[in-house]
Amino acid sequence: MAPLSLYGVANTLVSTLLLHLAAVLPAPLSTLASNSGLITALSVLLFGAILLGASLLNTILLIWFERKMLGRFMDRRGAMHVGYAGLLQNFADGLKLFRKHTFKPRDADGLGFFSAPTAYMVTSIVMFGILPISTGWNSGSLPLSLLLALVVFSFAPLFIFLGAWSSANKYSLIGGMRSAAQMIAYEVPILLAVVAVILLSGSFDLSTIVAEQRNYWFWGPLFLALLVFVAGMLAEMERIPFDLPEAEAELVEGWNTEYGGMLFAFFMLADYARALVGSYLIVLLFLGGWTMPGWVPAPLTNFPLAGILWFQVKTYLVFGVFIWVRASLPRVRTDQLLRVGWMRMIPLALLSIVLAALVVLAKCLPVFGCVPSVGG
Amino acid sequence: MSEMWINMGPQHPMTHGLWNLRVKIDGEIVLDVDPEMGYLHRGIEKISEDRHYNEIITLMDRTCYVAGIAWEHLFILAAEQALHVEPPERALWIRMLSEEFQRVASHLMWYAAFVQDIGLMSPFLYGMRDRDLVLDLFQSYTGGRLTYEYMRVGGVRNDLPPGFAEQARKVCDWLLDRFVEYDRLCSGSDIFHRRCDDLGVVKAQDCIRLGITGPMLRSAGVPRDLRKDRPYAAYDRVDFDVATAETADVTGRYVVRMEELRQSVRIIRQALDWLDKNPGPVMADNVPRWMGAPYAPVGREGYLLKREYPKGVGFSAIEEPHGEALAYVVNEGGEHPYRVKLKSPVFVNLSAARHYLVGYRVADIPPIMGSVDICVGEVDR
Amino acid sequence: MEGEELSRRLVGKFPAVVVEPFRETAGRVRFPPEILLDLFREMRDGLGFDHLGQVGAIDWVEEREVFYTLWSDREKQYVFLSTRVPASAPHLESLTPVFSSANWHEREAWELVGIEFDHHPDLRPLLTPTGYEFHPLLRSFQLHEPEGLEVKVRDV
């Protein structure tokens, strides 16, 4: 039996359905229904819908997780009333925001104002299609999926700045400027840290990178790169201590000051989608993805969907660290943040590349008896 | 980005109240500031001219909504001088106890707001949680949590309830433990020092030139505290130290306030011990009975009795949680004061905003203004 | 510093000054408005009262009184100073050249009691709204009285 894959499931569902349809429909339609192109198209659509729905649900669960964790850190309970332990609170909040009037400030530029949240949302959600969360649970093997993911991930400052500028609000503008400066400054160390991973795994394909971690997870040899990557991700996600673009103490709500109702919900959801994606990336690149080390007993790792489960457990642990940081650290200042970004993180990232190269060289030593793998 | 003015306020997370800080910025650098006050002006001084003395106490609670009882105390001290009334000793100790509890509550409120300004989220709730314990104590003997109407000309309204001292001692122990935790969360953090060191510096000479008082002045190394320098109530009979710091910056103000919290707990413990040993009346004998009544009593024929007092003036100064507060009460013999003038420490500390904000960054405004500890109620009155 | 010493040191320089004992302070100094700046310079530099506590004003209908409170860290004492200006021409020199912290206090005294402080750097309303034409703390500014309520008052 072929390994379970989401596309396979969707394909089976669609072809079975169309097969039954073809049997009952009249002649011209039945040939159309058995057309393999149509089957593929519908399968892809179904696949995308399932992936999107599951990912958004997961994002909402992540928000719930943060609210509960943060509550505990603050000696309170977090959301409690809607659903069991407040599980449905976010749906209630979303519904409330959905019912709000969508408005545009008088001086705001309509095109930019409305397209920015949408574009931000789209670029954040597309990431779920690129990142594999288990074998067979992505859109197929992309040889350059890591690069694609990073490219899509780095679109965000553009749209944030677009939304901020078109809001015609000074706070938004300052927040947007900060956001753009911060994201660009931290893009560089993130990319350099990723280079170390690429060196060690010899591949741009996330599935291959995970597969390369079957013997040891990369956080061990690439600890420095992990540190740089996590700090960079904190800045990219705009979370405390690096949430200056929306520092509510001085900038009200930063670049999304003027957004309300559903547009704000878009930004909010996309923010958490990015947080989830960032955690995914950390798990994929450094924490072995969906694989588990050999000492974990087999019954825990070989049941169906075990990969997804372990992947999510790791993701939530990583995000838990982010929540912990948020609950216990003050916010830094823009100039300090940029100074740390350009003057500390980049040298550290470069050093981590050197370390990764040394590890690759060490693998070539005859003692280890293995041959370096070049290319994917 | 060219220079521009932005309005931080009147509705802005930084303001902690209702006022507007107009800031001229170039990029992130603050070039000029102009505080605009008056959004909360209720005319307390004017209304006081139309109220009986014990009715003004209600207004005093609203003067500063986080340190109500300190303002009651301030007004009562001046009013007693103006009306020639001597309170009994036990009332003095209860007033001192109340003022110190109020200082703890006010500083905890400040702590909660201040850490929020630098982006620390959890301690905000810790500060509010522990302030609630103090408010519970207030509730147990004044009936109010925020506005108390507790002090009276000639004493205080009622004595402490039975069992109060035990409860208060428990709260004191709990608070002292928590203060250690607070310190670890703030001054133990490297980011905190990066944000707050050498920020909003006002040196001692500048403080005096600008009239700044309270923790801001003490953080510049001037050990000025009216509780020590010009003791009122029973402050000359308790042991405590005046907290000072040398750095004159935001961190210095933080250090001073945290130390004041500890000193306040120290004073509270001594006051509780004294109150345990010395029962007695809490209202003066020579106060006419109707002074406690909110409305003028009605005479036999159904006429309102007109109340007359001997002429007098009263001047009092207390070390309010925010600094030196002054009250000047002129009594011209009518049943209402002729003039009540209140001086708020925050009013003066805020008037110097240009001195300690210009040249810093936009992101520095919330911590600096937070460290000033603004209560707009007492600025606007 | 006791009242007598304050009196001795002040009256020598400013014969027009009257010092009287006042409420646990070093004394209450009554002075004519003309010598304001000189007197305060002397208080600050000569006597060490270098901290301005407050500036306030009272409307005595025909006259308006402006009072000042100074604190000395050396003496650990307050001193209370007051002067009177006629209500017909309520002009007084601004104290800001000597104590810059008088700025906001004088703005407040101006808008609430209507004292015109000459040479003040920035005499704008502080607490009252822009365009507010009244000086609320004047006795002539009556608070609203409930209508139709007859209160008979009798002396006790």
mmCIF file of C-alpha atoms in Angstrom, chain C:
data_model
loop_
_atom_site.group_PDB
_atom_site.id
_atom_site.type_symbol
_atom_site.label_atom_id
_atom_site.label_comp_id
_atom_site.label_asym_id
_atom_site.label_seq_id
_atom_site.Cartn_x
_atom_site.Cartn_y
_atom_site.Cartn_z
ATOM 1 C CA MET C 1 14.753 79.991 60.347
ATOM 2 C CA GLU C 2 12.315 81.613 62.712
ATOM 3 C CA GLY C 3 9.944 84.385 61.844
ATOM 4 C CA GLU C 4 12.027 87.056 63.592
ATOM 5 C CA GLU C 5 15.168 86.172 61.704
ATOM 6 C CA LEU C 6 13.326 86.130 58.403
ATOM 7 C CA SER C 7 11.831 89.474 59.271
ATOM 8 C CA ARG C 8 15.227 90.913 60.245
ATOM 9 C CA ARG C 9 16.913 89.745 57.069
ATOM 10 C CA LEU C 10 14.110 90.818 54.757
ATOM 11 C CA VAL C 11 12.973 94.111 56.214
ATOM 12 C CA GLY C 12 16.499 95.478 56.123
ATOM 13 C CA LYS C 13 16.560 95.155 52.358
ATOM 14 C CA PHE C 14 12.883 95.655 51.623
ATOM 15 C CA PRO C 15 11.297 98.077 54.104
ATOM 16 C CA ALA C 16 7.867 97.606 52.558
ATOM 17 C CA VAL C 17 7.742 93.950 53.539
ATOM 18 C CA VAL C 18 5.678 92.681 56.479
ATOM 19 C CA VAL C 19 6.465 89.289 58.030
ATOM 20 C CA GLU C 20 3.952 87.576 60.270
ATOM 21 C CA PRO C 21 3.899 84.086 61.791
ATOM 22 C CA PHE C 22 1.980 81.562 59.761
ATOM 23 C CA ARG C 23 1.016 77.927 60.251
ATOM 24 C CA GLU C 24 4.227 76.009 60.945
ATOM 25 C CA THR C 25 6.153 77.837 58.242
ATOM 26 C CA ALA C 26 8.960 80.330 58.477
ATOM 27 C CA GLY C 27 6.344 83.032 58.169
ATOM 28 C CA ARG C 28 4.039 84.824 55.867
ATOM 29 C CA VAL C 29 5.633 87.619 53.899
ATOM 30 C CA ARG C 30 3.348 90.341 52.602
ATOM 31 C CA PHE C 31 5.004 92.440 49.958
ATOM 32 C CA PRO C 32 4.022 95.147 47.465
ATOM 33 C CA PRO C 33 3.847 93.893 43.864
ATOM 34 C CA GLU C 34 6.617 96.212 42.594
ATOM 35 C CA ILE C 35 9.443 94.414 44.411
ATOM 36 C CA LEU C 36 8.392 90.919 43.335
ATOM 37 C CA LEU C 37 11.424 89.950 41.242
ATOM 38 C CA ASP C 38 13.988 91.483 43.625
ATOM 39 C CA LEU C 39 12.363 89.890 46.632
ATOM 40 C CA PHE C 40 12.251 86.444 45.080
ATOM 41 C CA ARG C 41 15.843 86.741 43.893
ATOM 42 C CA GLU C 42 16.826 87.540 47.445
ATOM 43 C CA MET C 43 14.717 84.665 48.794
ATOM 44 C CA ARG C 44 16.333 82.249 46.368
ATOM 45 C CA ASP C 45 19.961 83.345 46.429
ATOM 46 C CA GLY C 46 20.267 85.007 49.819
ATOM 47 C CA LEU C 47 17.981 82.936 52.034
ATOM 48 C CA GLY C 48 18.149 79.600 50.245
ATOM 49 C CA PHE C 49 14.437 79.201 49.511
ATOM 50 C CA ASP C 50 15.161 77.755 46.102
ATOM 51 C CA HIS C 51 12.174 75.497 45.435
ATOM 52 C CA LEU C 52 8.928 77.044 44.248
ATOM 53 C CA GLY C 53 6.021 75.064 45.623
ATOM 54 C CA GLN C 54 3.019 76.816 44.207
ATOM 55 C CA VAL C 55 1.582 80.015 42.852
ATOM 56 C CA GLY C 56 -2.064 80.630 43.505
ATOM 57 C CA ALA C 57 -4.506 83.461 43.539
ATOM 58 C CA ILE C 58 -7.572 84.462 45.524
ATOM 59 C CA ASP C 59 -10.262 86.865 44.458
ATOM 60 C CA TRP C 60 -11.113 89.249 47.286
ATOM 61 C CA VAL C 61 -13.605 91.090 45.040
ATOM 62 C CA GLU C 62 -11.912 94.544 45.167
ATOM 63 C CA GLU C 63 -8.427 93.100 45.182
ATOM 64 C CA ARG C 64 -6.837 89.910 44.030
ATOM 65 C CA GLU C 65 -4.254 88.182 46.127
ATOM 66 C CA VAL C 66 -1.423 86.180 44.608
ATOM 67 C CA PHE C 67 0.386 83.852 46.951
ATOM 68 C CA TYR C 68 3.580 81.875 46.578
ATOM 69 C CA THR C 69 5.061 79.044 48.575
ATOM 70 C CA LEU C 70 8.797 78.491 48.687
ATOM 71 C CA TRP C 71 10.701 75.648 50.271
ATOM 72 C CA SER C 72 14.244 75.591 51.489
ATOM 73 C CA ASP C 73 16.074 72.305 51.697
ATOM 74 C CA ARG C 74 18.618 73.891 54.007
ATOM 75 C CA GLU C 75 16.065 75.152 56.518
ATOM 76 C CA LYS C 76 13.554 72.338 55.912
ATOM 77 C CA GLN C 77 10.862 74.969 55.975
ATOM 78 C CA TYR C 78 8.242 76.608 53.843
ATOM 79 C CA VAL C 79 7.771 80.292 53.527
ATOM 80 C CA PHE C 80 4.506 81.781 52.390
ATOM 81 C CA LEU C 81 4.501 85.004 50.404
ATOM 82 C CA SER C 82 1.570 87.024 49.211
ATOM 83 C CA THR C 83 0.831 90.255 47.454
ATOM 84 C CA ARG C 84 -2.304 92.034 46.348
ATOM 85 C CA VAL C 85 -3.177 93.697 43.090
ATOM 86 C CA PRO C 86 -6.311 95.792 42.457
ATOM 87 C CA ALA C 87 -9.113 93.960 40.661
ATOM 88 C CA SER C 88 -9.465 96.866 38.243
ATOM 89 C CA ALA C 89 -5.925 96.330 36.924
ATOM 90 C CA PRO C 90 -4.831 92.844 37.919
ATOM 91 C CA HIS C 91 -1.299 93.095 36.569
ATOM 92 C CA LEU C 92 1.708 91.443 38.130
ATOM 93 C CA GLU C 93 5.204 90.784 36.929
ATOM 94 C CA SER C 94 5.768 87.158 35.916
ATOM 95 C CA LEU C 95 7.998 85.158 38.206
ATOM 96 C CA THR C 96 9.372 83.012 35.383
ATOM 97 C CA PRO C 97 12.736 84.861 35.117
ATOM 98 C CA VAL C 98 13.532 83.804 38.690
ATOM 99 C CA PHE C 99 11.665 80.498 39.000
ATOM 100 C CA SER C 100 11.046 78.905 35.617
ATOM 101 C CA SER C 101 8.661 76.438 37.242
ATOM 102 C CA ALA C 102 6.223 79.299 37.800
ATOM 103 C CA ASN C 103 5.230 78.978 34.149
ATOM 104 C CA TRP C 104 2.278 76.614 34.461
ATOM 105 C CA HIS C 105 1.254 77.937 37.868
ATOM 106 C CA GLU C 106 0.899 81.414 36.407
ATOM 107 C CA ARG C 107 -0.968 80.150 33.393
ATOM 108 C CA GLU C 108 -3.413 78.524 35.782
ATOM 109 C CA ALA C 109 -3.721 81.601 37.998
ATOM 110 C CA TRP C 110 -4.343 83.695 34.901
ATOM 111 C CA GLU C 111 -7.101 81.575 33.463
ATOM 112 C CA LEU C 112 -8.815 80.789 36.760
ATOM 113 C CA VAL C 113 -8.516 84.073 38.674
ATOM 114 C CA GLY C 114 -7.633 86.458 35.870
ATOM 115 C CA ILE C 115 -4.261 87.746 37.038
ATOM 116 C CA GLU C 116 -2.390 89.199 34.069
ATOM 117 C CA PHE C 117 1.222 88.166 34.380
ATOM 118 C CA ASP C 118 3.373 90.589 32.435
ATOM 119 C CA HIS C 119 6.320 89.244 30.450
ATOM 120 C CA HIS C 120 5.132 85.675 30.826
ATOM 121 C CA PRO C 121 6.642 83.612 27.988
ATOM 122 C CA ASP C 122 3.549 81.624 27.130
ATOM 123 C CA LEU C 123 0.312 82.892 28.673
ATOM 124 C CA ARG C 124 -2.173 80.440 27.149
ATOM 125 C CA PRO C 125 -5.126 78.727 28.817
ATOM 126 C CA LEU C 126 -4.013 75.519 30.452
ATOM 127 C CA LEU C 127 -7.055 73.845 31.936
ATOM 128 C CA THR C 128 -9.982 75.627 30.359
ATOM 129 C CA PRO C 129 -10.910 75.030 26.727
ATOM 130 C CA THR C 130 -9.636 77.288 23.964
ATOM 131 C CA GLY C 131 -11.855 80.334 23.601
ATOM 132 C CA TYR C 132 -13.261 80.072 27.117
ATOM 133 C CA GLU C 133 -13.911 83.670 28.141
ATOM 134 C CA PHE C 134 -14.480 83.345 31.856
ATOM 135 C CA HIS C 135 -12.247 83.224 34.885
ATOM 136 C CA PRO C 136 -14.084 80.566 36.868
ATOM 137 C CA LEU C 137 -12.541 81.162 40.268
ATOM 138 C CA LEU C 138 -13.692 84.763 40.453
ATOM 139 C CA ARG C 139 -16.434 85.374 43.001
ATOM 140 C CA SER C 140 -18.548 86.883 40.253
ATOM 141 C CA PHE C 141 -18.611 83.527 38.445
ATOM 142 C CA GLN C 142 -21.667 81.927 40.030
ATOM 143 C CA LEU C 143 -22.229 78.206 39.938
ATOM 144 C CA HIS C 144 -25.663 77.166 38.795
ATOM 145 C CA GLU C 145 -28.290 77.456 41.512
ATOM 146 C CA PRO C 146 -31.282 75.148 41.447
ATOM 147 C CA GLU C 147 -34.283 77.215 40.421
ATOM 148 C CA GLY C 148 -37.527 77.370 42.311
ATOM 149 C CA LEU C 149 -35.963 76.086 45.510
ATOM 150 C CA GLU C 150 -36.557 78.384 48.428
ATOM 151 C CA VAL C 151 -34.178 77.882 51.300
ATOM 152 C CA LYS C 152 -34.825 79.880 54.413
ATOM 153 C CA VAL C 153 -31.694 80.459 56.421
ATOM 154 C CA ARG C 154 -31.653 81.525 60.042
ATOM 155 C CA ASP C 155 -28.722 82.361 62.255
ATOM 156 C CA VAL C 156 -28.088 79.970 65.127
#
